[in-house]
PDB file of C-alpha atoms in Angstrom:
ATOM      1  CA  UNK A  25      -5.975   1.473 220.748  1.00 45.00           C
ATOM      2  CA  UNK A  26      -4.486  -2.008 220.944  1.00 48.00           C
ATOM      3  CA  UNK A  27      -4.398  -3.725 224.326  1.00 62.00           C
ATOM      4  CA  UNK A  28      -1.411  -5.772 223.149  1.00 78.00           C
ATOM      5  CA  UNK A  29       0.887  -2.794 222.704  1.00 87.00           C
ATOM      6  CA  UNK A  30       3.235  -1.646 225.419  1.00 93.00           C
ATOM      7  CA  UNK A  31       2.876   1.934 226.605  1.00 95.00           C
ATOM      8  CA  UNK A  32       5.563   4.589 226.632  1.00 95.00           C
ATOM      9  CA  UNK A  33       5.400   7.955 228.350  1.00 97.00           C
ATOM     10  CA  UNK A  34       7.464  10.258 226.126  1.00 96.00           C
ATOM     11  CA  UNK A  35       8.287  13.533 227.886  1.00 96.00           C
ATOM     12  CA  UNK A  36      10.363  16.543 226.862  1.00 94.00           C
ATOM     13  CA  UNK A  37      11.110  18.124 230.227  1.00 92.00           C
ATOM     14  CA  UNK A  38      12.855  21.182 228.795  1.00 91.00           C
ATOM     15  CA  UNK A  39      10.730  21.561 225.642  1.00 88.00           C
ATOM     16  CA  UNK A  40      13.237  23.686 223.686  1.00 85.00           C
ATOM     17  CA  UNK A  41      12.187  24.870 220.244  1.00 85.00           C
ATOM     18  CA  UNK A  42      15.260  23.244 218.747  1.00 81.00           C
ATOM     19  CA  UNK A  43      14.005  19.799 219.784  1.00 84.00           C
ATOM     20  CA  UNK A  44      10.799  19.895 217.726  1.00 88.00           C
ATOM     21  CA  UNK A  45      12.308  18.036 214.767  1.00 87.00           C
ATOM     22  CA  UNK A  46      14.164  15.659 217.071  1.00 88.00           C
ATOM     23  CA  UNK A  47      10.962  14.745 218.910  1.00 91.00           C
ATOM     24  CA  UNK A  48       9.061  14.370 215.628  1.00 91.00           C
ATOM     25  CA  UNK A  49      11.647  11.870 214.353  1.00 89.00           C
ATOM     26  CA  UNK A  50      11.637   9.703 217.462  1.00 90.00           C
ATOM     27  CA  UNK A  51       7.888   9.822 217.998  1.00 93.00           C
ATOM     28  CA  UNK A  52       7.495   8.703 214.379  1.00 90.00           C
ATOM     29  CA  UNK A  53       9.928   5.829 214.963  1.00 90.00           C
ATOM     30  CA  UNK A  54       7.761   4.609 217.873  1.00 92.00           C
ATOM     31  CA  UNK A  55       4.492   4.997 215.958  1.00 93.00           C
ATOM     32  CA  UNK A  56       2.592   1.761 215.495  1.00 91.00           C
ATOM     33  CA  UNK A  57       4.895  -0.153 217.823  1.00 92.00           C
ATOM     34  CA  UNK A  58       3.844   1.391 221.154  1.00 94.00           C
ATOM     35  CA  UNK A  59       0.935   3.344 222.534  1.00 96.00           C
ATOM     36  CA  UNK A  60       2.432   6.759 223.301  1.00 96.00           C
ATOM     37  CA  UNK A  61       1.546   9.263 226.003  1.00 97.00           C
ATOM     38  CA  UNK A  62       3.229  12.593 225.276  1.00 96.00           C
ATOM     39  CA  UNK A  63       4.119  15.149 227.966  1.00 96.00           C
ATOM     40  CA  UNK A  64       5.550  18.635 227.373  1.00 93.00           C
ATOM     41  CA  UNK A  65       5.041  22.299 228.164  1.00 90.00           C
ATOM     42  CA  UNK A  66       1.630  23.554 227.090  1.00 87.00           C
ATOM     43  CA  UNK A  67       2.855  26.129 224.566  1.00 86.00           C
ATOM     44  CA  UNK A  68       5.148  23.505 223.025  1.00 89.00           C
ATOM     45  CA  UNK A  69       2.398  21.019 222.185  1.00 89.00           C
ATOM     46  CA  UNK A  70       1.199  22.738 219.013  1.00 88.00           C
ATOM     47  CA  UNK A  71       4.686  22.443 217.462  1.00 89.00           C
ATOM     48  CA  UNK A  72       4.812  18.654 217.631  1.00 92.00           C
ATOM     49  CA  UNK A  73       3.403  16.345 214.966  1.00 91.00           C
ATOM     50  CA  UNK A  74       1.893  13.670 217.173  1.00 93.00           C
ATOM     51  CA  UNK A  75       1.747  10.180 215.629  1.00 92.00           C
ATOM     52  CA  UNK A  76      -1.470   8.205 215.276  1.00 93.00           C
ATOM     53  CA  UNK A  77      -0.510   5.896 218.145  1.00 94.00           C
ATOM     54  CA  UNK A  78      -0.324   8.827 220.583  1.00 95.00           C
ATOM     55  CA  UNK A  79      -3.338   8.032 222.756  1.00 94.00           C
ATOM     56  CA  UNK A  80      -3.067  10.886 225.276  1.00 95.00           C
ATOM     57  CA  UNK A  81      -1.225  14.145 225.911  1.00 96.00           C
ATOM     58  CA  UNK A  82      -0.500  15.966 229.147  1.00 95.00           C
ATOM     59  CA  UNK A  83       0.903  19.465 229.451  1.00 92.00           C
ATOM     60  CA  UNK A  84       2.490  21.462 232.240  1.00 89.00           C
ATOM     61  CA  UNK A  85       3.347  25.115 232.791  1.00 87.00           C
ATOM     62  CA  UNK A  86       6.809  26.409 232.015  1.00 84.00           C
ATOM     63  CA  UNK A  87       8.950  27.690 234.866  1.00 84.00           C
ATOM     64  CA  UNK A  88       8.856  31.446 235.270  1.00 82.00           C
ATOM     65  CA  UNK A  89      10.635  33.602 237.824  1.00 79.00           C
ATOM     66  CA  UNK A  90      11.536  37.238 238.359  1.00 76.00           C
ATOM     67  CA  UNK A  91      14.618  36.109 240.244  1.00 79.00           C
ATOM     68  CA  UNK A  92      18.004  35.877 238.586  1.00 80.00           C
ATOM     69  CA  UNK A  93      21.263  34.022 239.035  1.00 83.00           C
ATOM     70  CA  UNK A  94      21.627  31.242 241.582  1.00 84.00           C
ATOM     71  CA  UNK A  95      18.134  31.643 243.053  1.00 87.00           C
ATOM     72  CA  UNK A  96      16.531  31.295 239.608  1.00 86.00           C
ATOM     73  CA  UNK A  97      18.696  28.247 238.891  1.00 88.00           C
ATOM     74  CA  UNK A  98      17.604  26.547 242.123  1.00 91.00           C
ATOM     75  CA  UNK A  99      13.979  27.417 241.409  1.00 92.00           C
ATOM     76  CA  UNK A 100      14.214  25.935 237.918  1.00 92.00           C
ATOM     77  CA  UNK A 101      15.698  22.703 239.228  1.00 93.00           C
ATOM     78  CA  UNK A 102      12.980  22.373 241.874  1.00 93.00           C
ATOM     79  CA  UNK A 103      10.407  22.892 239.135  1.00 93.00           C
ATOM     80  CA  UNK A 104      12.087  20.151 237.085  1.00 94.00           C
ATOM     81  CA  UNK A 105      11.940  17.753 240.048  1.00 94.00           C
ATOM     82  CA  UNK A 106       8.208  18.452 240.362  1.00 94.00           C
ATOM     83  CA  UNK A 107       7.729  17.720 236.654  1.00 94.00           C
ATOM     84  CA  UNK A 108       9.718  14.489 236.956  1.00 95.00           C
ATOM     85  CA  UNK A 109       7.527  13.400 239.875  1.00 94.00           C
ATOM     86  CA  UNK A 110       4.497  14.340 237.790  1.00 94.00           C
ATOM     87  CA  UNK A 111       5.725  12.070 234.988  1.00 95.00           C
ATOM     88  CA  UNK A 112       6.432   9.246 237.432  1.00 94.00           C
ATOM     89  CA  UNK A 113       2.869   9.427 238.779  1.00 94.00           C
ATOM     90  CA  UNK A 114       1.449   9.604 235.252  1.00 95.00           C
ATOM     91  CA  UNK A 115       3.416   6.521 234.256  1.00 95.00           C
ATOM     92  CA  UNK A 116       1.876   4.588 237.150  1.00 94.00           C
ATOM     93  CA  UNK A 117      -1.608   5.958 236.475  1.00 95.00           C
ATOM     94  CA  UNK A 118      -1.435   5.127 232.756  1.00 95.00           C
ATOM     95  CA  UNK A 119       0.284   1.780 233.369  1.00 94.00           C
ATOM     96  CA  UNK A 120       3.270   2.653 231.198  1.00 95.00           C
ATOM     97  CA  UNK A 121       6.071   0.183 230.601  1.00 94.00           C
ATOM     98  CA  UNK A 122       8.719   2.856 230.185  1.00 95.00           C
ATOM     99  CA  UNK A 123       9.422   6.588 230.389  1.00 96.00           C
ATOM    100  CA  UNK A 124      11.539   8.336 227.771  1.00 96.00           C
ATOM    101  CA  UNK A 125      12.866  11.793 228.656  1.00 96.00           C
ATOM    102  CA  UNK A 126      13.923  13.355 225.354  1.00 94.00           C
ATOM    103  CA  UNK A 127      15.571  16.189 227.306  1.00 92.00           C
ATOM    104  CA  UNK A 128      16.363  16.760 230.959  1.00 93.00           C
ATOM    105  CA  UNK A 129      18.336  18.878 233.407  1.00 91.00           C
ATOM    106  CA  UNK A 130      21.251  16.984 234.955  1.00 89.00           C
ATOM    107  CA  UNK A 131      21.097  17.775 238.658  1.00 91.00           C
ATOM    108  CA  UNK A 132      17.337  17.566 239.152  1.00 93.00           C
ATOM    109  CA  UNK A 133      17.047  14.155 237.483  1.00 93.00           C
ATOM    110  CA  UNK A 134      19.744  12.833 239.814  1.00 90.00           C
ATOM    111  CA  UNK A 135      17.472  13.586 242.783  1.00 89.00           C
ATOM    112  CA  UNK A 136      14.355  12.027 241.281  1.00 88.00           C
ATOM    113  CA  UNK A 137      13.290   8.438 241.814  1.00 85.00           C
ATOM    114  CA  UNK A 138      11.148   6.200 239.649  1.00 87.00           C
ATOM    115  CA  UNK A 139       9.480   2.962 240.620  1.00 79.00           C
ATOM    116  CA  UNK A 140       7.913   0.159 238.613  1.00 76.00           C
ATOM    117  CA  UNK A 141       8.963   1.717 235.330  1.00 86.00           C
ATOM    118  CA  UNK A 142      12.036   1.639 233.098  1.00 92.00           C
ATOM    119  CA  UNK A 143      13.477   5.125 232.470  1.00 95.00           C
ATOM    120  CA  UNK A 144      15.477   6.226 229.421  1.00 95.00           C
ATOM    121  CA  UNK A 145      17.008   9.720 229.367  1.00 95.00           C
ATOM    122  CA  UNK A 146      18.546  11.138 226.197  1.00 94.00           C
ATOM    123  CA  UNK A 147      21.643  13.299 226.625  1.00 92.00           C
ATOM    124  CA  UNK A 148      22.155  16.432 224.543  1.00 86.00           C
ATOM    125  CA  UNK A 149      24.323  19.238 225.978  1.00 82.00           C
ATOM    126  CA  UNK A 150      24.144  17.374 229.290  1.00 83.00           C
ATOM    127  CA  UNK A 151      27.499  15.852 228.346  1.00 84.00           C
ATOM    128  CA  UNK A 152      29.163  19.238 227.978  1.00 80.00           C
ATOM    129  CA  UNK A 153      27.839  20.356 231.374  1.00 80.00           C
ATOM    130  CA  UNK A 154      29.291  17.444 233.314  1.00 83.00           C
ATOM    131  CA  UNK A 155      32.693  17.809 231.630  1.00 80.00           C
ATOM    132  CA  UNK A 156      33.100  21.076 233.573  1.00 80.00           C
ATOM    133  CA  UNK A 157      32.067  19.754 236.982  1.00 82.00           C
ATOM    134  CA  UNK A 158      33.403  16.867 239.038  1.00 86.00           C
ATOM    135  CA  UNK A 159      30.315  16.960 241.268  1.00 88.00           C
ATOM    136  CA  UNK A 160      27.989  16.624 238.274  1.00 86.00           C
ATOM    137  CA  UNK A 161      30.087  13.722 237.046  1.00 91.00           C
ATOM    138  CA  UNK A 162      29.611  11.902 240.346  1.00 93.00           C
ATOM    139  CA  UNK A 163      25.865  12.595 240.300  1.00 92.00           C
ATOM    140  CA  UNK A 164      25.517  11.344 236.730  1.00 92.00           C
ATOM    141  CA  UNK A 165      27.619   8.273 237.524  1.00 94.00           C
ATOM    142  CA  UNK A 166      25.152   7.416 240.277  1.00 93.00           C
ATOM    143  CA  UNK A 167      22.195   8.208 238.023  1.00 93.00           C
ATOM    144  CA  UNK A 168      23.474   5.861 235.299  1.00 94.00           C
ATOM    145  CA  UNK A 169      23.148   2.974 237.743  1.00 93.00           C
ATOM    146  CA  UNK A 170      19.429   3.673 238.196  1.00 93.00           C
ATOM    147  CA  UNK A 171      18.249   4.689 234.733  1.00 93.00           C
ATOM    148  CA  UNK A 172      19.369   4.243 231.118  1.00 95.00           C
ATOM    149  CA  UNK A 173      21.312   7.188 229.688  1.00 95.00           C
ATOM    150  CA  UNK A 174      21.532   7.515 225.904  1.00 94.00           C
ATOM    151  CA  UNK A 175      24.208   9.380 223.934  1.00 92.00           C
ATOM    152  CA  UNK A 176      23.564  10.572 220.395  1.00 88.00           C
ATOM    153  CA  UNK A 177      27.092  10.384 219.005  1.00 85.00           C
ATOM    154  CA  UNK A 178      30.156   8.241 219.542  1.00 87.00           C
ATOM    155  CA  UNK A 179      32.223  11.082 221.012  1.00 86.00           C
ATOM    156  CA  UNK A 180      29.711  11.672 223.810  1.00 88.00           C
ATOM    157  CA  UNK A 181      29.304   7.937 224.357  1.00 91.00           C
ATOM    158  CA  UNK A 182      33.052   7.375 224.692  1.00 92.00           C
ATOM    159  CA  UNK A 183      33.541  10.378 226.964  1.00 91.00           C
ATOM    160  CA  UNK A 184      30.787   9.315 229.376  1.00 93.00           C
ATOM    161  CA  UNK A 185      32.126   5.769 229.401  1.00 94.00           C
ATOM    162  CA  UNK A 186      35.650   7.054 230.128  1.00 94.00           C
ATOM    163  CA  UNK A 187      34.478   8.809 233.319  1.00 93.00           C
ATOM    164  CA  UNK A 188      32.520   5.787 234.535  1.00 95.00           C
ATOM    165  CA  UNK A 189      29.043   6.859 233.396  1.00 94.00           C
ATOM    166  CA  UNK A 190      27.181   3.929 231.882  1.00 95.00           C
ATOM    167  CA  UNK A 191      25.378   4.918 228.688  1.00 95.00           C
ATOM    168  CA  UNK A 192      24.102   3.578 225.388  1.00 94.00           C
ATOM    169  CA  UNK A 193      24.740   4.849 221.863  1.00 92.00           C
ATOM    170  CA  UNK A 194      21.780   5.749 219.648  1.00 86.00           C
ATOM    171  CA  UNK A 195      21.956   7.617 216.298  1.00 77.00           C
ATOM    172  CA  UNK A 196      20.742  11.204 216.525  1.00 70.00           C
ATOM    173  CA  UNK A 197      18.178  10.637 213.796  1.00 65.00           C
ATOM    174  CA  UNK A 198      18.253  14.069 212.218  1.00 57.00           C
ATOM    175  CA  UNK A 199      21.353  13.428 210.120  1.00 49.00           C
ATOM    176  CA  UNK A 200      19.878  10.216 208.759  1.00 49.00           C
ATOM    177  CA  UNK A 201      16.549  11.854 207.972  1.00 45.00           C
ATOM    178  CA  UNK A 202      17.696  15.226 206.656  1.00 47.00           C
ATOM    179  CA  UNK A 203      17.770  15.725 202.921  1.00 52.00           C
ATOM    180  CA  UNK A 204      20.157  18.225 201.440  1.00 51.00           C
ATOM    181  CA  UNK A 205      18.601  20.413 198.723  1.00 54.00           C
ATOM    182  CA  UNK A 206      20.536  20.548 195.457  1.00 56.00           C
ATOM    183  CA  UNK A 207      20.882  24.311 195.735  1.00 55.00           C
ATOM    184  CA  UNK A 208      22.900  24.065 198.976  1.00 55.00           C
ATOM    185  CA  UNK A 209      26.621  23.404 198.570  1.00 60.00           C
ATOM    186  CA  UNK A 210      27.368  22.669 202.222  1.00 59.00           C
ATOM    187  CA  UNK A 211      25.373  21.618 205.247  1.00 56.00           C
ATOM    188  CA  UNK A 212      26.741  21.738 208.800  1.00 55.00           C
ATOM    189  CA  UNK A 213      24.916  20.068 211.668  1.00 51.00           C
ATOM    190  CA  UNK A 214      25.572  21.933 214.963  1.00 54.00           C
ATOM    191  CA  UNK A 215      22.936  20.745 217.449  1.00 53.00           C
ATOM    192  CA  UNK A 216      24.338  22.190 220.698  1.00 51.00           C
ATOM    193  CA  UNK A 217      24.309  25.970 220.696  1.00 50.00           C
ATOM    194  CA  UNK A 218      26.502  26.219 223.813  1.00 48.00           C
ATOM    195  CA  UNK A 219      29.284  24.433 221.914  1.00 49.00           C
ATOM    196  CA  UNK A 220      29.358  26.693 218.906  1.00 48.00           C
ATOM    197  CA  UNK A 221      32.727  28.317 218.325  1.00 53.00           C
ATOM    198  CA  UNK A 222      32.211  31.339 216.065  1.00 58.00           C
ATOM    199  CA  UNK A 223      35.765  31.128 214.686  1.00 61.00           C
ATOM    200  CA  UNK A 224      35.363  27.471 213.716  1.00 57.00           C
ATOM    201  CA  UNK A 225      32.018  28.145 212.026  1.00 56.00           C
ATOM    202  CA  UNK A 226      33.480  31.085 210.089  1.00 66.00           C
ATOM    203  CA  UNK A 227      36.334  28.879 208.920  1.00 60.00           C
ATOM    204  CA  UNK A 228      33.962  26.133 207.784  1.00 59.00           C
ATOM    205  CA  UNK A 229      31.965  28.664 205.779  1.00 61.00           C
ATOM    206  CA  UNK A 230      35.033  30.286 204.243  1.00 65.00           C
ATOM    207  CA  UNK A 231      36.573  29.443 200.891  1.00 61.00           C
ATOM    208  CA  UNK A 232      39.674  28.153 202.703  1.00 59.00           C
ATOM    209  CA  UNK A 233      37.819  25.059 203.987  1.00 47.00           C
TER     210      UNK A 233
END
């Protein structure tokens, strides 16, 4: 471990299976430049290819509840706030220079506070969620004044900017890294499952396209 390197706490607060490749790409891009402390759900850890400059890992338990609907949603957000506080304390304990949240839940992050540490939060389907709620827009607008929000495509970046949410544009990474096998005629990249329109996908796969 080099004492000259800055430290980054890299945390995937939601730890979805679909983010494994995404996290691998960005952890690899940080390898050798920073000392990395990785935080994610315990069961998720074994899926990630941790780089050589990852000096420590911390895990937490996933949220579970027998409740449904609104009560479960509130419980999940409270759990997320606890995990965000956990990361904030870890960042102070480990003397990190920055925290990167590679995924997060909109509302809970708006009610979390971080001191003595730069925070970067990467938006995925977060953008789609705020487009349906004026309240969430206001919360995210306030959040963007306290932390650095990152969009992964120009459409998301321009939309957030248009509603007064300060954000930065960063390439997704997967499209630049993916290699298309010769045996595949077409490849469609659809990262947000909530946005998938079955009719559009069927059209793209049809001979008419």
